[in-house]
Short mmCIF file of C-alpha atoms and ligand atoms in Angstrom, two decimals:
data_model
loop_
_atom_site.label_atom_id
_atom_site.label_comp_id
_atom_site.label_asym_id
_atom_site.label_seq_id
_atom_site.Cartn_x
_atom_site.Cartn_y
_atom_site.Cartn_z
CA UNK A 1 -6.53 -124.26 5.29
CA UNK A 2 -9.63 -124.54 7.53
CA UNK A 3 -12.72 -122.36 7.15
CA UNK A 4 -11.45 -119.85 9.70
CA UNK A 5 -8.05 -119.43 8.02
CA UNK A 6 -9.69 -119.07 4.60
CA UNK A 7 -11.93 -116.27 5.96
CA UNK A 8 -8.95 -114.46 7.50
CA UNK A 9 -7.11 -114.60 4.17
CA UNK A 10 -10.13 -113.30 2.22
CA UNK A 11 -10.68 -110.43 4.67
CA UNK A 12 -7.11 -109.21 4.09
CA UNK A 13 -8.07 -108.53 0.45
CA UNK A 14 -11.32 -106.76 1.14
CA UNK A 15 -11.65 -105.03 4.52
CA UNK A 16 -9.77 -101.94 5.76
CA UNK A 17 -7.20 -102.89 8.34
CA UNK A 18 -8.61 -101.02 11.35
CA UNK A 19 -9.36 -103.82 13.80
CA UNK A 20 -7.18 -106.09 15.88
CA UNK A 21 -9.59 -109.00 15.72
CA UNK A 22 -9.80 -112.02 18.01
CA UNK A 23 -8.86 -115.28 16.27
CA UNK A 24 -12.54 -116.21 16.21
CA UNK A 25 -15.23 -116.02 13.56
CA UNK A 26 -18.93 -115.99 14.42
CA UNK A 27 -21.59 -117.39 12.15
CA UNK A 28 -24.53 -117.84 14.51
CA UNK A 29 -25.72 -116.50 17.86
CA UNK A 30 -28.58 -117.20 20.26
CA UNK A 31 -29.11 -115.79 23.75
CA UNK A 32 -25.64 -115.84 25.32
CA UNK A 33 -24.16 -118.40 22.92
CA UNK A 34 -22.02 -117.89 19.79
CA UNK A 35 -20.98 -120.49 17.23
CA UNK A 36 -18.16 -120.39 14.69
CA UNK A 37 -17.93 -121.79 11.16
CA UNK A 38 -16.57 -125.07 12.51
CA UNK A 39 -19.47 -125.44 14.94
CA UNK A 40 -17.51 -124.52 18.09
CA UNK A 41 -19.72 -123.03 20.81
CA UNK A 42 -18.75 -120.07 23.01
CA UNK A 43 -20.33 -118.42 26.04
CA UNK A 44 -20.66 -114.76 25.15
CA UNK A 45 -19.78 -112.46 28.05
CA UNK A 46 -19.44 -109.39 25.84
CA UNK A 47 -22.73 -109.23 23.88
CA UNK A 48 -21.25 -107.21 21.02
CA UNK A 49 -19.73 -104.79 23.60
CA UNK A 50 -22.97 -104.13 25.48
CA UNK A 51 -25.21 -104.28 22.43
CA UNK A 52 -27.25 -107.49 22.64
CA UNK A 53 -28.45 -106.62 26.15
CA UNK A 54 -31.62 -108.71 25.79
CA UNK A 55 -29.74 -111.63 24.20
CA UNK A 56 -28.85 -112.53 20.62
CA UNK A 57 -31.34 -113.43 17.89
CA UNK A 58 -34.51 -113.59 19.96
CA UNK A 59 -37.55 -115.04 18.21
CA UNK A 60 -39.80 -112.18 19.38
CA UNK A 61 -37.47 -109.56 17.85
CA UNK A 62 -36.87 -111.63 14.70
CA UNK A 63 -40.64 -111.99 14.13
CA UNK A 64 -41.16 -108.27 14.70
CA UNK A 65 -38.34 -107.36 12.30
CA UNK A 66 -39.79 -109.59 9.59
CA UNK A 67 -43.27 -108.14 10.06
CA UNK A 68 -42.07 -104.52 10.08
CA UNK A 69 -39.75 -105.14 7.11
CA UNK A 70 -42.83 -105.93 5.05
CA UNK A 71 -44.69 -102.82 6.28
CA UNK A 72 -42.20 -99.94 6.45
CA UNK A 73 -38.41 -99.88 6.84
CA UNK A 74 -37.50 -96.22 6.36
CA UNK A 75 -38.64 -93.22 4.39
CA UNK A 76 -36.40 -90.47 5.81
CA UNK A 77 -37.09 -87.79 8.39
CA UNK A 78 -39.07 -85.71 5.91
CA UNK A 79 -42.10 -87.68 7.12
CA UNK A 80 -43.95 -88.20 10.40
CA UNK A 81 -43.73 -91.83 11.50
CA UNK A 82 -45.70 -93.31 14.38
CA UNK A 83 -42.98 -95.93 15.10
CA UNK A 84 -40.47 -93.13 15.83
CA UNK A 85 -42.82 -91.25 18.16
CA UNK A 86 -43.81 -94.43 20.00
CA UNK A 87 -40.14 -95.26 20.55
CA UNK A 88 -39.35 -91.71 21.75
CA UNK A 89 -42.24 -91.85 24.25
CA UNK A 90 -41.04 -95.17 25.65
CA UNK A 91 -37.46 -93.95 25.91
CA UNK A 92 -38.45 -90.70 27.61
CA UNK A 93 -40.53 -92.64 30.14
CA UNK A 94 -37.27 -94.20 31.44
CA UNK A 95 -35.56 -90.93 32.35
CA UNK A 96 -35.82 -87.22 33.15
CA UNK A 97 -35.21 -85.98 29.58
CA UNK A 98 -37.94 -84.34 27.49
CA UNK A 99 -36.80 -84.64 23.86
CA UNK A 100 -34.92 -87.17 21.71
CA UNK A 101 -32.84 -86.89 18.56
CA UNK A 102 -32.43 -90.31 16.94
CA UNK A 103 -29.28 -91.23 15.03
CA UNK A 104 -27.25 -94.32 14.22
CA UNK A 105 -24.33 -94.79 16.59
CA UNK A 106 -22.75 -93.69 19.83
CA UNK A 107 -20.31 -91.35 18.15
CA UNK A 108 -23.14 -89.72 16.24
CA UNK A 109 -25.19 -89.32 19.43
CA UNK A 110 -22.21 -87.67 21.15
CA UNK A 111 -21.57 -85.50 18.10
CA UNK A 112 -25.18 -84.34 18.37
CA UNK A 113 -24.70 -83.65 22.09
CA UNK A 114 -21.59 -81.54 21.44
CA UNK A 115 -23.32 -79.63 18.65
CA UNK A 116 -26.44 -79.03 20.73
CA UNK A 117 -24.41 -77.77 23.72
CA UNK A 118 -22.58 -75.27 21.52
CA UNK A 119 -25.66 -74.17 19.65
CA UNK A 120 -27.72 -73.81 22.84
CA UNK A 121 -25.04 -71.55 24.29
CA UNK A 122 -24.79 -69.44 21.13
CA UNK A 123 -28.44 -69.16 20.14
CA UNK A 124 -30.38 -69.42 23.41
CA UNK A 125 -27.93 -68.18 26.04
CA UNK A 126 -26.27 -65.77 23.58
CA UNK A 127 -22.85 -66.61 25.00
CA UNK A 128 -19.75 -67.40 22.98
CA UNK A 129 -19.22 -70.57 25.00
CA UNK A 130 -18.12 -73.58 22.98
CA UNK A 131 -15.56 -75.50 25.00
CA UNK A 132 -16.35 -79.03 26.17
CA UNK A 133 -14.38 -80.39 29.12
CA UNK A 134 -14.14 -84.18 29.22
CA UNK A 135 -12.32 -86.57 31.53
CA UNK A 136 -8.90 -88.12 31.07
CA UNK A 137 -9.24 -91.77 30.11
CA UNK A 138 -12.70 -91.26 28.58
CA UNK A 139 -13.94 -92.65 25.27
CA UNK A 140 -16.59 -90.86 23.26
CA UNK A 141 -16.28 -92.15 19.68
CA UNK A 142 -14.35 -91.95 16.44
CA UNK A 143 -15.72 -88.99 14.50
CA UNK A 144 -13.37 -85.99 14.49
CA UNK A 145 -15.22 -84.19 17.27
CA UNK A 146 -15.80 -87.26 19.43
CA UNK A 147 -12.27 -88.59 19.08
CA UNK A 148 -11.09 -85.15 20.11
CA UNK A 149 -13.48 -85.28 23.07
CA UNK A 150 -11.97 -88.63 24.00
CA UNK A 151 -9.44 -88.16 26.82
CA UNK A 152 -6.84 -90.54 25.45
CA UNK A 153 -3.77 -90.37 23.25
CA UNK A 154 -2.36 -92.89 20.77
CA UNK A 155 -3.61 -94.36 17.47
CA UNK A 156 -7.13 -93.05 18.12
CA UNK A 157 -5.79 -89.50 17.53
CA UNK A 158 -2.47 -89.92 15.71
CA UNK A 159 -2.38 -88.64 12.15
CA UNK A 160 -5.74 -86.85 12.20
CA UNK A 161 -4.68 -83.30 12.90
CA UNK A 162 -5.88 -80.62 12.80
CA UNK A 163 -8.41 -81.75 15.37
CA UNK A 164 -11.39 -79.51 16.17
CA UNK A 165 -10.77 -76.77 18.71
CA UNK A 166 -12.54 -76.36 22.00
CA UNK A 167 -11.88 -79.56 23.96
CA UNK A 168 -9.91 -79.99 27.15
CA UNK A 169 -9.45 -82.83 29.62
CA UNK A 170 -9.72 -82.91 33.39
CA UNK A 171 -8.40 -85.63 35.70
CA UNK A 172 -11.36 -87.81 36.72
CA UNK A 173 -12.35 -87.43 40.36
CA UNK A 174 -10.61 -84.09 40.97
CA UNK A 175 -13.28 -81.42 41.45
CA UNK A 176 -10.74 -78.64 42.17
CA UNK A 177 -8.98 -79.28 38.85
CA UNK A 178 -12.32 -79.29 37.03
CA UNK A 179 -13.46 -76.08 38.75
CA UNK A 180 -10.20 -74.36 37.75
CA UNK A 181 -10.70 -75.36 34.11
CA UNK A 182 -14.21 -73.92 33.72
CA UNK A 183 -14.11 -70.53 32.02
CA UNK A 184 -16.53 -68.20 30.27
CA UNK A 185 -15.81 -70.22 27.10
CA UNK A 186 -17.05 -73.47 28.66
CA UNK A 187 -20.30 -74.82 27.20
CA UNK A 188 -20.41 -78.19 28.91
CA UNK A 189 -18.74 -80.86 30.98
CA UNK A 190 -19.08 -84.28 29.38
CA UNK A 191 -18.57 -87.50 31.35
CA UNK A 192 -19.02 -91.24 31.29
CA UNK A 193 -20.48 -92.21 34.67
CA UNK A 194 -18.65 -95.53 34.38
CA UNK A 195 -15.67 -95.35 32.04
CA UNK A 196 -15.99 -98.39 29.77
CA UNK A 197 -13.08 -98.47 27.33
CA UNK A 198 -11.08 -96.73 30.08
CA UNK A 199 -11.28 -99.88 32.23
CA UNK A 200 -14.70 -100.06 33.97
CA UNK A 201 -14.24 -97.17 36.36
CA UNK A 202 -17.38 -95.86 38.10
CA UNK A 203 -17.03 -92.24 39.19
CA UNK A 204 -17.28 -91.50 42.93
CA UNK A 205 -20.70 -90.30 44.11
CA UNK A 206 -19.41 -87.15 45.80
CA UNK A 207 -17.51 -86.21 42.61
CA UNK A 208 -20.60 -86.54 40.41
CA UNK A 209 -22.68 -84.59 42.93
CA UNK A 210 -20.01 -81.86 43.01
CA UNK A 211 -19.98 -81.77 39.18
CA UNK A 212 -23.77 -81.41 39.11
CA UNK A 213 -23.46 -78.50 41.57
CA UNK A 214 -20.62 -76.92 39.60
CA UNK A 215 -22.52 -76.88 36.29
CA UNK A 216 -25.48 -75.20 38.05
CA UNK A 217 -23.27 -72.56 39.65
CA UNK A 218 -21.45 -71.80 36.40
CA UNK A 219 -24.62 -72.05 34.29
CA UNK A 220 -23.09 -74.58 31.90
CA UNK A 221 -24.36 -77.98 30.76
CA UNK A 222 -23.73 -81.51 31.99
CA UNK A 223 -23.58 -84.14 29.24
CA UNK A 224 -23.50 -87.80 30.25
CA UNK A 225 -22.34 -90.39 27.71
CA UNK A 226 -24.47 -93.46 28.44
CA UNK A 227 -23.63 -95.22 25.18
CA UNK A 228 -22.15 -98.21 27.00
CA UNK A 229 -23.57 -97.78 30.51
CA UNK A 230 -27.21 -97.15 29.61
CA UNK A 231 -30.27 -99.33 29.05
CA UNK A 232 -30.30 -101.33 32.30
CA UNK A 233 -26.65 -102.38 31.97
CA UNK A 234 -25.64 -100.99 35.39
CA UNK A 235 -28.74 -102.02 37.33
CA UNK A 236 -30.85 -98.96 36.55
CA UNK A 237 -32.17 -97.70 33.23
CA UNK A 238 -29.30 -95.20 33.14
CA UNK A 239 -26.10 -95.14 35.16
CA UNK A 240 -26.67 -91.49 36.10
CA UNK A 241 -29.80 -92.56 38.02
CA UNK A 242 -27.52 -94.22 40.61
CA UNK A 243 -26.25 -90.72 41.35
CA UNK A 244 -29.58 -88.91 41.59
CA UNK A 245 -28.71 -86.37 38.88
CA UNK A 246 -30.58 -85.25 35.77
CA UNK A 247 -28.13 -84.41 32.98
CA UNK A 248 -28.97 -81.59 30.58
CA UNK A 249 -28.08 -83.95 27.73
CA UNK A 250 -27.29 -87.65 27.67
CA UNK A 251 -26.58 -90.09 24.91
CA UNK A 252 -27.42 -93.70 24.13
CA UNK A 253 -26.69 -96.23 21.35
CA UNK A 254 -25.34 -99.81 21.48
CA UNK A 255 -28.24 -101.75 23.08
CA UNK A 256 -30.96 -99.40 21.88
CA UNK A 257 -32.14 -101.73 19.10
CA UNK A 258 -30.22 -104.79 20.39
CA UNK A 259 -27.89 -104.91 17.38
CA UNK A 260 -29.56 -102.84 14.70
CA UNK A 261 -27.63 -99.56 14.39
CA UNK A 262 -29.37 -96.93 16.48
CA UNK A 263 -28.32 -94.00 18.65
CA UNK A 264 -30.15 -91.31 20.57
CA UNK A 265 -29.35 -87.97 22.11
CA UNK A 266 -31.75 -86.95 24.87
CA UNK A 267 -32.10 -83.47 26.30
CA UNK A 268 -34.26 -81.34 28.56
CA UNK A 269 -36.89 -79.16 26.88
CA UNK A 270 -34.84 -76.07 27.70
CA UNK A 271 -31.61 -77.30 26.08
CA UNK A 272 -33.40 -78.93 23.13
CA UNK A 273 -34.45 -75.39 22.09
CA UNK A 274 -30.91 -75.09 20.71
CA UNK A 275 -31.86 -77.22 17.70
CA UNK A 276 -34.17 -75.83 15.04
CA UNK A 277 -35.17 -77.25 11.63
CA UNK A 278 -32.08 -77.51 9.42
CA UNK A 279 -29.60 -77.25 12.30
CA UNK A 280 -29.02 -80.97 12.61
CA UNK A 281 -30.17 -84.11 10.78
CA UNK A 282 -29.32 -87.64 9.70
CA UNK A 283 -30.84 -89.81 6.99
CA UNK A 284 -31.38 -93.07 8.85
CA UNK A 285 -32.08 -91.78 12.38
CA UNK A 286 -35.25 -93.20 13.92
CA UNK A 287 -36.35 -95.11 10.83
CA UNK A 288 -39.49 -97.17 11.24
CA UNK A 289 -37.77 -100.56 11.44
CA UNK A 290 -35.15 -99.66 14.05
CA UNK A 291 -37.69 -97.67 16.05
CA UNK A 292 -40.15 -100.56 16.12
CA UNK A 293 -37.42 -102.93 17.27
CA UNK A 294 -36.17 -100.46 19.87
CA UNK A 295 -39.68 -100.01 21.32
CA UNK A 296 -39.87 -103.77 21.73
CA UNK A 297 -36.39 -103.88 23.32
CA UNK A 298 -37.52 -101.27 25.85
CA UNK A 299 -40.66 -103.35 26.56
CA UNK A 300 -38.56 -106.47 27.09
CA UNK A 301 -36.27 -104.61 29.48
CA UNK A 302 -39.32 -103.46 31.46
CA UNK A 303 -41.25 -106.74 31.40
CA UNK A 304 -38.26 -108.92 32.26
CA UNK A 305 -37.08 -106.43 34.95
CA UNK A 306 -33.61 -106.50 33.41
CA UNK A 307 -32.28 -103.56 35.43
CA UNK A 308 -32.98 -105.47 38.66
CA UNK A 309 -31.54 -108.63 37.14
CA UNK A 310 -28.34 -106.79 36.13
CA UNK A 311 -27.99 -105.36 39.65
CA UNK A 312 -28.52 -108.74 41.29
CA UNK A 313 -26.25 -110.73 38.96
CA UNK A 314 -23.58 -108.02 39.06
CA UNK A 315 -23.49 -108.06 42.87
CA UNK A 316 -23.28 -111.85 42.81
CA UNK A 317 -20.43 -111.78 40.28
CA UNK A 318 -18.41 -109.20 42.20
CA UNK A 319 -18.83 -111.11 45.48
CA UNK A 320 -17.68 -114.38 43.88
CA UNK A 321 -14.80 -112.73 41.99
CA UNK A 322 -13.58 -111.16 45.25
CA UNK A 323 -13.40 -114.66 46.77
CA UNK A 324 -11.12 -115.68 43.87
CA UNK A 325 -9.05 -112.54 44.50
CA UNK A 326 -8.52 -113.60 48.13
CA UNK A 327 -7.74 -117.17 47.14
CA UNK A 328 -4.98 -116.19 44.68
CA UNK A 329 -3.05 -113.27 46.20
CA UNK A 330 -1.49 -110.92 43.64
CA UNK A 331 -3.45 -112.24 40.67
CA UNK A 332 -6.34 -109.76 40.91
CA UNK A 333 -5.74 -106.11 41.79
CA UNK A 334 -9.40 -105.14 41.91
CA UNK A 335 -12.87 -106.25 40.91
CA UNK A 336 -15.14 -103.37 40.01
CA UNK A 337 -18.26 -102.45 38.18
CA UNK A 338 -21.87 -101.49 38.39
CA UNK A 339 -24.55 -104.07 37.55
CA UNK A 340 -23.34 -106.19 34.65
CA UNK A 341 -20.67 -103.70 33.56
CA UNK A 342 -17.77 -105.58 35.08
CA UNK A 343 -14.00 -105.34 35.21
CA UNK A 344 -11.39 -107.58 36.78
CA UNK A 345 -8.03 -105.81 36.92
CA UNK A 346 -5.18 -108.31 36.87
CA UNK A 347 -1.86 -107.85 38.62
CA UNK A 348 0.05 -108.98 35.51
CA UNK A 349 -0.09 -108.77 31.70
CA UNK A 350 -3.46 -110.28 30.83
CA UNK A 351 -2.88 -111.39 27.24
CA UNK A 352 -2.06 -115.01 28.04
CA UNK A 353 -4.93 -115.66 30.42
CA UNK A 354 -7.29 -113.81 28.11
CA UNK A 355 -6.33 -116.19 25.26
CA UNK A 356 -6.66 -119.17 27.61
CA UNK A 357 -10.18 -118.13 28.65
CA UNK A 358 -11.09 -117.83 24.99
CA UNK A 359 -9.65 -121.28 24.30
CA UNK A 360 -11.88 -122.53 27.13
CA UNK A 361 -14.86 -121.06 25.27
CA UNK A 362 -15.45 -117.64 26.89
CA UNK A 363 -15.76 -114.45 24.86
CA UNK A 364 -14.88 -111.31 26.76
CA UNK A 365 -12.62 -108.30 26.29
CA UNK A 366 -9.20 -107.29 27.56
CA UNK A 367 -8.78 -103.54 27.96
CA UNK A 368 -5.57 -101.67 28.86
CA UNK A 369 -3.73 -105.02 28.58
CA UNK A 370 -4.76 -106.14 32.07
CA UNK A 371 -8.45 -105.53 32.69
CA UNK A 372 -10.83 -108.37 31.85
CA UNK A 373 -13.99 -106.58 30.78
CA UNK A 374 -17.34 -108.36 30.86
CA UNK A 375 -20.56 -106.97 29.44
CA UNK A 376 -22.80 -110.03 29.28
CA UNK A 377 -26.41 -110.01 28.11
CA UNK A 378 -28.69 -108.97 30.95
CA UNK A 379 -30.60 -112.18 30.29
CA UNK A 380 -27.54 -114.42 30.81
CA UNK A 381 -27.97 -117.52 32.99
CA UNK A 382 -26.28 -117.29 36.35
CA UNK A 383 -24.76 -120.71 35.54
CA UNK A 384 -22.77 -119.16 32.67
CA UNK A 385 -21.25 -116.60 35.05
CA UNK A 386 -20.44 -119.37 37.54
CA UNK A 387 -18.84 -121.40 34.78
CA UNK A 388 -16.63 -118.43 33.84
CA UNK A 389 -15.63 -117.80 37.47
CA UNK A 390 -14.72 -121.47 37.97
CA UNK A 391 -12.59 -121.40 34.81
CA UNK A 392 -10.82 -118.24 35.96
CA UNK A 393 -10.19 -119.77 39.39
CA UNK A 394 -8.72 -122.89 37.74
CA UNK A 395 -6.57 -120.82 35.38
CA UNK A 396 -5.04 -119.03 38.41
CA UNK A 397 -4.50 -122.37 40.17
CA UNK A 398 -2.69 -123.68 37.07
CA UNK A 399 -0.46 -120.60 37.13
CA UNK A 400 0.47 -121.04 40.83
C1 PLP B 525 -18.91 -94.57 26.20
C2 PLP B 525 -18.90 -94.69 24.71
N1 PLP B 525 -19.20 -93.60 23.97
C3 PLP B 525 -19.21 -93.64 22.64
C4 PLP B 525 -18.92 -94.80 21.95
C5 PLP B 525 -18.93 -94.82 20.46
O1 PLP B 525 -20.03 -95.55 20.01
P1 PLP B 525 -20.08 -96.06 18.50
O2 PLP B 525 -18.98 -97.07 18.34
O3 PLP B 525 -21.46 -96.65 18.36
O4 PLP B 525 -19.88 -94.87 17.64
C6 PLP B 525 -18.60 -95.96 22.68
C7 PLP B 525 -18.26 -97.20 21.99
O5 PLP B 525 -17.65 -98.11 22.52
C8 PLP B 525 -18.60 -95.90 24.09
O6 PLP B 525 -18.30 -96.96 24.83
#
């Protein structure tokens, strides 16, 4: 039994069986490289599913973590902490929101968004509006409320009933259907600007503009889930900035502290009035260590102009992938994405080629069985993307 097989056996005895894992273990990471227990090197095109946006295990972040770990890690939200305020100020400077609630994950950020929307409607607007309309195919998390908000069926929902009331799902892109679903019970419309788990699907500009108009007309809220698409991933700080809209609430997590668990819900001053002391809380949210790291991550993103880099590299990747599409008719249905949030939809079951790419040393994701999903670090070398594209091209040639 090699080291990998021994680890797989041991996990069976100790870890809940919730994940279909890749046949890969990871023991070390640096930049856009991963290594396994046997010393095999991989090019990481997934970065922990859009988490290590500034690259794995950077010396500047490691030094900062060590320093802060000796000063203050966390004391709870019963205390004022300058690290938390500094991080909030930096985050707010990237967007049109006015207030932040820090938490620990994407699901928790979305849970906070749903709670705030309902509470704002009840306590500030004095309306019994609680329903949240989300989009079919969306993914918003795994807590009871956020899995209910998720516009998908299957194992994510099976066996968990009764699910919370007050969620409904509209077909993405259909403004008439959405308009017909809004009622006096509607508190908010909640969207991913680019559906991630749903297969890298950016929403059309006119649809998002129409949604922004609709929420104004109906005096309801627009919540944007930027857990995967935020933090320079799509070529701007936030994907919604491509569309010229200011959501009432939006959420972030994943890359916020580049791998330390951190989430945030951001809201306008008006909507943030819906929360008052005691109405929402979390023990770890915005602790000094994660906040310090997050502030530095935001600085790195600014200093290294990572939004521009994501836009430029993403355009390059899509252009090159389209050439491969033309070269191998029928293999690729579409290449899509925004910045370095990239999807290549295959015209056939993708499991075999996905395994082959992994065997060749590339870590990425396969979603919906046929969409190769890439979320590389925004610091990735162009040469690594070229190397992936050449390997994909060769894999198609071998298939022909
Ligand atoms: C768009 C979106 N929302 C929410 C989540 C849930 O985030 P977390 O796994 O941190 O709870 C994810 C995770 O993949 C996501 O992609």
